[in-house]
């Protein structure tokens, strides 16, 4: 199913339609401020397993991020964050950045792994933020494309739908997506380390 949602003023009824799909265990594709993402409700373990299967990875190999409404979810999934890292995140978010943080004991339970790290995102995208707010849980996020496979269908939601309509339950169309992924910082040492330079600029941020 393809659901069109206005990227600047998301219709609450359509947002609720998507959330009902998520609560029912659905897997969706939705826009962020970088590339379109495949995701689901973090609390639905079988749905997370479906996302891993779609990406062709095992749960142990999965490298999914969590899309949050704001930083209030941090303590639920990460160990305490150093003050300098928290200030950096406050400067950068919402925005096209992923911060890899030390995970607390909740993350291995969710992903059925011994994961000690988790990526956190607060995208500057009204649709993604509205979905998380209405859902009440973070969304799992993994990019539609692989890093070495950037082609047209990954930016046009209608083409994404054509490719994935039999694989996912819903594609949320919110305008053209970006080709570039988010900029990634590894903050597990207490100091930010640039892992990948993506769409998010680093000038004036560090």
Coordinates of N, CA and C in Angstrom, one line a residue:
X1 N 0.8 -1.2 0.0 CA 0.0 0.0 0.0 C 0.9 1.2 0.0
X2 N 0.5 2.2 -0.8 CA 1.2 3.5 -0.9 C 0.4 4.6 -0.3
X3 N 0.9 5.2 0.8 CA 0.2 6.3 1.5 C 0.9 7.6 1.3
X4 N 0.2 8.5 0.7 CA 0.8 9.9 0.4 C 0.6 10.7 1.7
X5 N 1.7 11.3 2.2 CA 1.6 12.2 3.4 C 2.3 13.5 3.1
X6 N 1.7 14.6 3.3 CA 2.4 15.9 3.0 C 3.6 16.0 3.9
X7 N 4.8 16.3 3.3 CA 6.0 16.3 4.1 C 6.2 17.4 5.1
X8 N 5.4 18.5 4.9 CA 5.5 19.6 5.9 C 4.4 19.7 6.9
X9 N 3.2 19.2 6.5 CA 2.0 19.2 7.3 C 1.3 17.8 7.3
X10 N 1.9 16.8 8.0 CA 1.4 15.5 7.9 C -0.1 15.4 8.4
X11 N -0.9 14.8 7.7 CA -2.3 14.6 8.1 C -2.4 13.6 9.2
X12 N -2.9 14.0 10.4 CA -3.0 13.1 11.5 C -3.7 11.8 11.3
X13 N -4.7 11.9 10.4 CA -5.5 10.7 10.1 C -4.6 9.7 9.3
X14 N -3.8 10.2 8.4 CA -2.9 9.3 7.6 C -1.8 8.8 8.5
X15 N -1.3 9.7 9.4 CA -0.3 9.2 10.3 C -0.8 8.1 11.2
X16 N -2.1 8.2 11.6 CA -2.7 7.2 12.5 C -2.8 5.9 11.7
X17 N -3.1 6.0 10.4 CA -3.3 4.8 9.5 C -1.9 4.0 9.5
X18 N -0.8 4.8 9.4 CA 0.5 4.1 9.3 C 0.8 3.5 10.7
X19 N 0.5 4.2 11.8 CA 0.8 3.8 13.1 C 0.0 2.5 13.4
X20 N -1.2 2.4 12.9 CA -2.0 1.2 13.1 C -1.4 0.0 12.4
X21 N -0.8 0.3 11.3 CA -0.1 -0.8 10.6 C 1.1 -1.2 11.4
X22 N 1.8 -0.3 12.0 CA 3.0 -0.6 12.8 C 2.6 -1.4 14.0
X23 N 1.5 -1.0 14.7 CA 1.1 -1.6 15.9 C 0.6 -3.1 15.6
X24 N 0.2 -3.3 14.4 CA -0.2 -4.6 13.9 C 0.9 -5.5 13.5
X25 N 2.1 -5.0 13.7 CA 3.3 -5.7 13.3 C 3.8 -5.5 11.9
X26 N 3.3 -4.4 11.3 CA 3.7 -4.1 9.9 C 5.1 -3.6 9.8
X27 N 5.7 -3.8 8.6 CA 7.0 -3.2 8.2 C 6.7 -2.2 7.1
X28 N 7.3 -1.0 7.3 CA 7.0 0.1 6.4 C 8.3 0.6 5.8
X29 N 8.1 1.4 4.8 CA 9.2 2.3 4.2 C 8.8 3.7 4.4
X30 N 9.6 4.5 5.0 CA 9.2 5.9 5.3 C 10.3 6.9 5.0
X31 N 10.0 8.2 4.8 CA 11.0 9.2 4.5 C 11.8 9.6 5.8
X32 N 13.0 10.0 5.6 CA 13.8 10.7 6.7 C 14.4 11.9 6.0
X33 N 15.3 12.6 6.7 CA 15.9 13.7 6.1 C 17.1 13.3 5.3
X34 N 17.4 12.0 5.2 CA 18.4 11.6 4.2 C 17.7 10.6 3.3
X35 N 18.1 9.3 3.3 CA 17.4 8.3 2.4 C 16.1 7.8 3.0
X36 N 15.3 7.2 2.2 CA 14.2 6.5 2.7 C 14.6 5.3 3.5
X37 N 13.8 5.0 4.6 CA 14.2 3.9 5.5 C 13.2 2.8 5.5
X38 N 13.7 1.6 5.8 CA 12.8 0.4 6.1 C 12.8 0.4 7.6
X39 N 11.6 0.2 8.1 CA 11.5 0.2 9.6 C 10.2 -0.5 10.1
X40 N 10.1 -0.5 11.4 CA 9.0 -1.0 12.1 C 9.0 -0.5 13.6
X41 N 8.0 -0.9 14.3 CA 7.9 -0.6 15.7 C 9.0 -1.4 16.5
X42 N 9.8 -0.7 17.2 CA 10.9 -1.3 17.9 C 10.5 -2.4 18.8
X43 N 9.3 -2.3 19.4 CA 8.8 -3.3 20.4 C 8.2 -4.5 19.8
X44 N 8.1 -4.6 18.4 CA 7.6 -5.8 17.8 C 8.8 -6.6 17.2
X45 N 9.2 -7.6 18.0 CA 10.4 -8.4 17.7 C 10.3 -9.1 16.4
X46 N 9.2 -9.7 16.1 CA 9.0 -10.4 14.8 C 9.1 -9.4 13.6
X47 N 8.6 -8.2 13.8 CA 8.8 -7.2 12.8 C 10.2 -6.8 12.5
X48 N 11.0 -6.7 13.6 CA 12.4 -6.4 13.5 C 13.1 -7.5 12.8
X49 N 12.7 -8.7 13.0 CA 13.3 -9.9 12.3 C 12.9 -9.8 10.8
X50 N 11.7 -9.4 10.5 CA 11.3 -9.2 9.1 C 12.2 -8.2 8.4
X51 N 12.5 -7.1 9.1 CA 13.4 -6.0 8.5 C 14.7 -6.6 8.2
X52 N 15.3 -7.4 9.1 CA 16.6 -8.0 8.9 C 16.5 -8.9 7.7
X53 N 15.4 -9.7 7.6 CA 15.3 -10.6 6.4 C 15.2 -9.8 5.1
X54 N 14.5 -8.7 5.1 CA 14.4 -7.9 3.9 C 15.8 -7.3 3.5
X55 N 16.6 -7.0 4.5 CA 17.9 -6.5 4.2 C 18.9 -7.6 3.9
X56 N 18.5 -8.8 4.1 CA 19.4 -10.0 3.8 C 20.5 -10.1 4.8
X57 N 20.2 -9.8 6.1 CA 21.2 -10.0 7.2 C 20.5 -10.7 8.3
X58 N 21.4 -11.3 9.1 CA 20.8 -12.0 10.3 C 20.7 -11.0 11.4
X59 N 19.9 -11.3 12.5 CA 19.7 -10.4 13.6 C 21.1 -10.0 14.2
X60 N 22.0 -11.0 14.2 CA 23.3 -10.8 14.8 C 24.1 -9.8 14.0
X61 N 23.9 -9.8 12.7 CA 24.6 -8.9 11.8 C 23.9 -7.5 11.6
X62 N 22.7 -7.4 12.1 CA 21.9 -6.2 11.8 C 22.6 -5.0 12.4
X63 N 22.5 -3.9 11.7 CA 23.2 -2.7 12.2 C 22.1 -1.6 12.1
X64 N 21.0 -1.8 12.7 CA 19.9 -0.9 12.6 C 20.0 0.3 13.6
X65 N 19.4 1.4 13.2 CA 19.4 2.6 14.1 C 18.0 2.7 14.7
X66 N 17.9 3.5 15.7 CA 16.6 3.9 16.3 C 16.3 5.3 15.9
X67 N 15.1 5.5 15.4 CA 14.6 6.9 15.1 C 13.7 7.3 16.3
X68 N 14.2 8.4 16.9 CA 13.5 8.9 18.1 C 12.9 10.3 17.8
X69 N 11.9 10.6 18.6 CA 11.3 12.0 18.5 C 12.2 13.0 19.0
X70 N 12.9 12.7 20.1 CA 13.9 13.6 20.7 C 14.8 12.8 21.5
X71 N 15.6 13.4 22.3 CA 16.6 12.7 23.1 C 16.1 12.1 24.4
X72 N 14.8 12.2 24.6 CA 14.2 11.7 25.9 C 14.3 10.2 26.0
X73 N 14.4 9.5 24.8 CA 14.5 8.1 24.8 C 15.9 7.5 25.1
X74 N 16.9 8.4 25.2 CA 18.2 7.9 25.3 C 18.4 6.9 26.5
X75 N 17.9 7.3 27.7 CA 18.2 6.5 28.9 C 17.5 5.2 28.8
X76 N 16.5 5.0 27.9 CA 15.9 3.7 27.8 C 16.7 2.7 27.0
X77 N 17.6 3.2 26.2 CA 18.4 2.3 25.3 C 19.9 2.4 25.4
X78 N 20.4 3.5 26.0 CA 21.8 3.7 26.0 C 22.3 3.9 27.5
X79 N 23.6 3.7 27.6 CA 24.2 4.0 28.9 C 24.3 5.5 29.0
X80 N 24.6 6.0 30.2 CA 24.7 7.5 30.4 C 25.7 8.1 29.4
X81 N 25.3 9.2 28.8 CA 26.1 9.9 27.8 C 26.9 11.0 28.4
X82 N 28.1 11.1 28.0 CA 29.0 12.2 28.5 C 28.4 13.5 28.1
X83 N 28.7 14.5 28.9 CA 28.1 15.9 28.7 C 28.5 16.5 27.3
X84 N 29.7 16.2 26.9 CA 30.1 16.8 25.6 C 29.4 16.2 24.5
X85 N 29.1 14.9 24.6 CA 28.4 14.1 23.5 C 27.0 14.6 23.5
X86 N 26.4 14.8 24.7 CA 25.0 15.2 24.7 C 24.8 16.6 24.1
X87 N 25.8 17.5 24.4 CA 25.7 18.8 23.8 C 25.9 18.8 22.3
X88 N 26.7 17.9 21.8 CA 26.9 17.7 20.4 C 25.6 17.3 19.7
X89 N 25.0 16.3 20.4 CA 23.7 15.8 19.8 C 22.6 16.9 19.8
X90 N 22.6 17.7 20.9 CA 21.6 18.8 21.0 C 21.8 19.8 19.8
X91 N 23.1 20.0 19.5 CA 23.4 21.0 18.4 C 23.0 20.4 17.1
X92 N 23.2 19.1 16.9 CA 23.0 18.5 15.6 C 21.6 18.0 15.3
X93 N 20.8 17.7 16.3 CA 19.5 17.1 16.1 C 18.4 18.1 16.4
X94 N 17.3 18.0 15.7 CA 17.0 17.1 14.6 C 17.9 17.4 13.4
X95 N 18.4 16.4 12.7 CA 19.2 16.6 11.6 C 19.7 15.2 11.0
X96 N 20.4 15.3 9.8 CA 20.8 14.0 9.2 C 22.1 13.4 9.7
X97 N 22.0 13.1 11.0 CA 23.1 12.5 11.7 C 22.7 11.3 12.5
X98 N 23.7 10.3 12.5 CA 23.5 9.1 13.4 C 24.6 9.1 14.4
X99 N 24.2 8.9 15.7 CA 25.2 8.9 16.7 C 25.2 7.5 17.3
X100 N 26.4 6.8 17.2 CA 26.5 5.5 17.8 C 26.9 5.6 19.2
X101 N 26.1 5.0 20.1 CA 26.3 5.2 21.5 C 26.4 3.8 22.2
X102 N 26.9 3.7 23.4 CA 26.9 2.5 24.1 C 25.5 2.1 24.6
X103 N 25.2 0.9 24.2 CA 23.8 0.4 24.5 C 23.7 -0.1 25.9
X104 N 22.5 0.0 26.5 CA 22.3 -0.6 27.8 C 21.7 -2.0 27.6
X105 N 21.3 -2.6 28.7 CA 20.9 -4.0 28.6 C 19.5 -4.2 27.8
X106 N 18.8 -3.2 27.5 CA 17.6 -3.3 26.8 C 17.8 -3.7 25.3
X107 N 18.9 -3.2 24.8 CA 19.1 -3.4 23.3 C 19.4 -4.9 23.0
X108 N 20.2 -5.6 23.7 CA 20.4 -7.0 23.4 C 19.1 -7.8 23.5
X109 N 18.2 -7.5 24.4 CA 16.9 -8.1 24.5 C 16.1 -7.9 23.2
X110 N 16.1 -6.7 22.7 CA 15.3 -6.4 21.6 C 15.8 -7.1 20.3
X111 N 17.1 -7.0 20.1 CA 17.7 -7.5 18.9 C 18.2 -9.0 19.0
X112 N 18.1 -9.6 20.2 CA 18.5 -11.0 20.4 C 20.0 -11.2 20.0
X113 N 20.8 -10.2 20.4 CA 22.2 -10.3 20.1 C 23.0 -9.8 21.4
X114 N 24.3 -9.8 21.3 CA 25.1 -9.2 22.4 C 25.6 -7.8 22.0
X115 N 24.7 -7.1 21.3 CA 25.1 -5.8 20.8 C 25.4 -4.9 22.0
X116 N 26.5 -4.2 21.8 CA 27.0 -3.2 22.9 C 26.8 -1.8 22.4
X117 N 26.4 -1.6 21.1 CA 26.3 -0.3 20.6 C 24.9 -0.1 19.9
X118 N 24.4 1.1 19.8 CA 23.2 1.3 19.0 C 23.3 2.7 18.4
X119 N 22.8 2.9 17.2 CA 22.7 4.1 16.5 C 21.4 4.9 16.8
X120 N 21.5 6.1 17.1 CA 20.4 7.0 17.5 C 20.2 8.1 16.4
X121 N 19.0 8.2 15.9 CA 18.7 9.3 15.0 C 17.5 10.1 15.4
X122 N 17.5 11.4 15.2 CA 16.3 12.3 15.3 C 16.3 13.1 14.0
X123 N 15.7 12.5 13.0 CA 15.7 13.2 11.7 C 14.9 14.5 11.6
X124 N 15.4 15.4 10.8 CA 14.7 16.6 10.6 C 13.6 16.4 9.5
X125 N 12.6 15.6 9.8 CA 11.6 15.2 8.9 C 10.3 15.1 9.6
X126 N 9.3 15.9 9.2 CA 8.1 16.0 10.0 C 7.3 14.7 10.0
X127 N 7.4 13.9 8.9 CA 6.6 12.7 8.8 C 7.2 11.7 9.8
X128 N 8.5 11.5 9.7 CA 9.2 10.5 10.6 C 8.9 10.9 12.1
X129 N 9.0 12.2 12.4 CA 8.8 12.6 13.8 C 7.3 12.4 14.2
X130 N 6.4 12.7 13.3 CA 5.0 12.5 13.6 C 4.7 11.0 13.9
X131 N 5.3 10.1 13.1 CA 5.1 8.7 13.3 C 5.6 8.2 14.6
X132 N 6.8 8.7 15.0 CA 7.3 8.3 16.3 C 6.5 8.8 17.4
X133 N 6.1 10.0 17.3 CA 5.2 10.7 18.4 C 3.9 9.9 18.5
X134 N 3.3 9.6 17.4 CA 2.0 8.9 17.5 C 2.1 7.5 18.0
X135 N 3.3 6.8 17.6 CA 3.5 5.4 18.0 C 3.9 5.3 19.5
X136 N 4.7 6.3 19.9 CA 5.1 6.2 21.3 C 6.3 5.4 21.6
X137 N 6.9 4.8 20.5 CA 8.1 4.1 20.6 C 9.0 4.5 19.5
X138 N 10.4 4.3 19.6 CA 11.2 4.6 18.5 C 10.9 3.6 17.3
X139 N 11.3 4.1 16.1 CA 11.2 3.2 14.9 C 12.6 2.6 14.6
X140 N 12.6 1.4 14.2 CA 13.8 0.8 13.7 C 14.0 1.5 12.3
X141 N 15.3 1.7 12.0 CA 15.6 2.3 10.7 C 16.8 1.7 10.1
X142 N 16.7 1.3 8.8 CA 17.8 0.9 8.0 C 17.5 1.4 6.6
X143 N 18.6 1.9 5.9 CA 18.3 2.5 4.6 C 17.8 1.6 3.6
X144 N 17.0 2.1 2.7 CA 16.5 1.3 1.6 C 17.6 0.7 0.7
X145 N 18.6 1.6 0.4 CA 19.7 1.1 -0.4 C 20.9 0.6 0.4
X146 N 21.8 -0.2 -0.2 CA 23.0 -0.5 0.4 C 24.0 0.6 0.0
X147 N 25.1 0.7 0.7 CA 26.1 1.8 0.4 C 26.6 1.7 -1.0
X148 N 26.7 0.5 -1.5 CA 27.3 0.4 -2.9 C 26.2 0.2 -3.9
X149 N 25.0 0.5 -3.6 CA 23.9 0.3 -4.6 C 23.0 1.5 -4.5
X150 N 23.4 2.6 -5.1 CA 22.6 3.9 -5.1 C 22.0 4.0 -6.5
X151 N 20.7 3.8 -6.6 CA 20.0 3.9 -7.9 C 18.7 4.6 -7.8
X152 N 18.1 4.9 -8.9 CA 17.0 5.8 -8.9 C 15.8 5.4 -8.0
X153 N 15.5 4.1 -7.9 CA 14.3 3.7 -7.1 C 14.4 4.1 -5.7
X154 N 15.6 4.3 -5.2 CA 15.8 4.6 -3.7 C 15.4 6.0 -3.4
X155 N 15.1 6.9 -4.3 CA 14.8 8.3 -4.0 C 13.3 8.6 -4.4
X156 N 12.7 7.9 -5.3 CA 11.3 8.2 -5.7 C 10.4 7.2 -5.0
X157 N 9.5 7.7 -4.1 CA 8.7 6.8 -3.3 C 7.8 5.9 -4.2
X158 N 7.3 6.4 -5.4 CA 6.5 5.5 -6.2 C 7.3 4.4 -6.8
X159 N 8.5 4.6 -7.1 CA 9.4 3.5 -7.6 C 9.8 2.6 -6.5
X160 N 10.0 3.2 -5.3 CA 10.2 2.3 -4.1 C 9.0 1.4 -3.9
X161 N 7.8 1.9 -4.0 CA 6.6 1.1 -3.9 C 6.6 0.0 -4.9
X162 N 6.9 0.3 -6.1 CA 6.9 -0.7 -7.2 C 7.8 -1.9 -6.9
X163 N 8.9 -1.5 -6.3 CA 9.9 -2.6 -6.0 C 9.6 -3.3 -4.7
X164 N 9.0 -2.7 -3.7 CA 8.8 -3.3 -2.4 C 7.4 -3.6 -2.0
X165 N 6.4 -3.4 -2.9 CA 5.0 -3.5 -2.5 C 4.7 -4.9 -2.0
X166 N 5.4 -5.9 -2.5 CA 5.1 -7.3 -2.0 C 6.0 -7.7 -0.9
X167 N 6.9 -6.8 -0.5 CA 7.9 -7.1 0.6 C 7.5 -6.5 1.9
X168 N 7.0 -5.2 1.8 CA 6.6 -4.5 3.0 C 5.1 -4.3 3.0
X169 N 4.6 -3.8 4.1 CA 3.2 -3.6 4.2 C 2.7 -2.3 3.8
X170 N 3.6 -1.3 3.8 CA 3.2 0.0 3.5 C 4.4 0.9 3.1
X171 N 4.3 1.7 2.1 CA 5.3 2.7 1.7 C 4.7 4.1 1.9
X172 N 5.3 4.9 2.7 CA 4.9 6.2 3.0 C 5.6 7.2 2.1
X173 N 4.8 7.8 1.2 CA 5.4 8.7 0.2 C 5.4 10.1 0.8
X174 N 6.5 10.7 1.0 CA 6.6 12.1 1.5 C 7.6 12.9 0.7
X175 N 7.5 12.8 -0.6 CA 8.4 13.6 -1.5 C 9.6 12.8 -1.8
X176 N 10.4 13.4 -2.7 CA 11.7 12.7 -3.1 C 12.7 12.6 -2.0
X177 N 13.3 11.5 -1.9 CA 14.3 11.3 -0.9 C 15.7 11.7 -1.4
X178 N 16.6 11.7 -0.5 CA 18.0 12.0 -0.8 C 18.8 10.7 -1.2
X179 N 19.8 10.9 -1.9 CA 20.7 9.8 -2.3 C 21.7 9.5 -1.1
X180 N 22.2 10.6 -0.5 CA 23.2 10.5 0.5 C 22.6 10.1 1.8
X181 N 23.3 9.2 2.5 CA 22.8 8.8 3.9 C 23.3 9.8 4.9
X182 N 22.9 9.5 6.2 CA 23.3 10.4 7.3 C 24.8 10.4 7.5
X183 N 25.3 11.5 8.2 CA 26.6 11.5 8.7 C 26.6 10.7 10.0
X184 N 27.7 9.9 10.2 CA 27.7 9.0 11.4 C 28.9 9.4 12.3
X185 N 28.6 9.5 13.5 CA 29.6 9.7 14.6 C 29.6 8.5 15.5
X186 N 30.8 7.9 15.8 CA 30.9 6.9 16.8 C 31.3 7.7 18.1
X187 N 30.4 7.6 19.1 CA 30.7 8.3 20.4 C 30.9 7.4 21.6
X188 N 31.2 6.1 21.3 CA 31.3 5.1 22.4 C 32.5 5.3 23.3
X189 N 33.5 6.0 22.8 CA 34.7 6.3 23.6 C 34.6 7.5 24.4
X190 N 33.5 8.3 24.3 CA 33.4 9.5 25.0 C 33.8 10.7 24.2
X191 N 34.4 10.5 23.0 CA 34.8 11.5 22.1 C 34.2 11.2 20.7
X192 N 33.6 12.1 20.0 CA 33.0 11.9 18.7 C 34.1 11.5 17.7
X193 N 33.9 10.4 17.0 CA 34.8 10.0 15.9 C 33.9 9.9 14.6
X194 N 34.3 10.7 13.6 CA 33.6 10.6 12.3 C 33.8 9.3 11.6
X195 N 32.7 8.6 11.4 CA 32.7 7.3 10.8 C 32.4 7.4 9.3
X196 N 31.4 8.2 9.0 CA 31.0 8.4 7.6 C 30.5 9.8 7.4
X197 N 31.0 10.5 6.4 CA 30.5 11.8 6.1 C 29.4 11.7 5.1
X198 N 28.2 12.0 5.5 CA 27.1 11.9 4.6 C 26.5 13.3 4.3
X199 N 25.2 13.4 4.3 CA 24.5 14.6 4.0 C 24.7 15.7 5.1
X200 N 24.9 15.3 6.3 CA 25.0 16.2 7.4 C 26.4 16.8 7.5
X201 N 26.5 18.2 7.4 CA 27.7 18.9 7.5 C 28.4 18.8 8.8
X202 N 29.7 18.9 8.9 CA 30.4 18.8 10.2 C 31.0 20.2 10.5
X203 N 31.0 21.1 9.6 CA 31.6 22.4 9.8 C 30.8 23.1 10.9
X204 N 31.5 23.6 11.9 CA 30.8 24.3 13.0 C 30.1 23.5 14.0
X205 N 30.1 22.2 13.8 CA 29.4 21.3 14.7 C 30.3 20.8 15.8
X206 N 31.5 20.4 15.5 CA 32.4 19.8 16.5 C 33.1 20.9 17.3

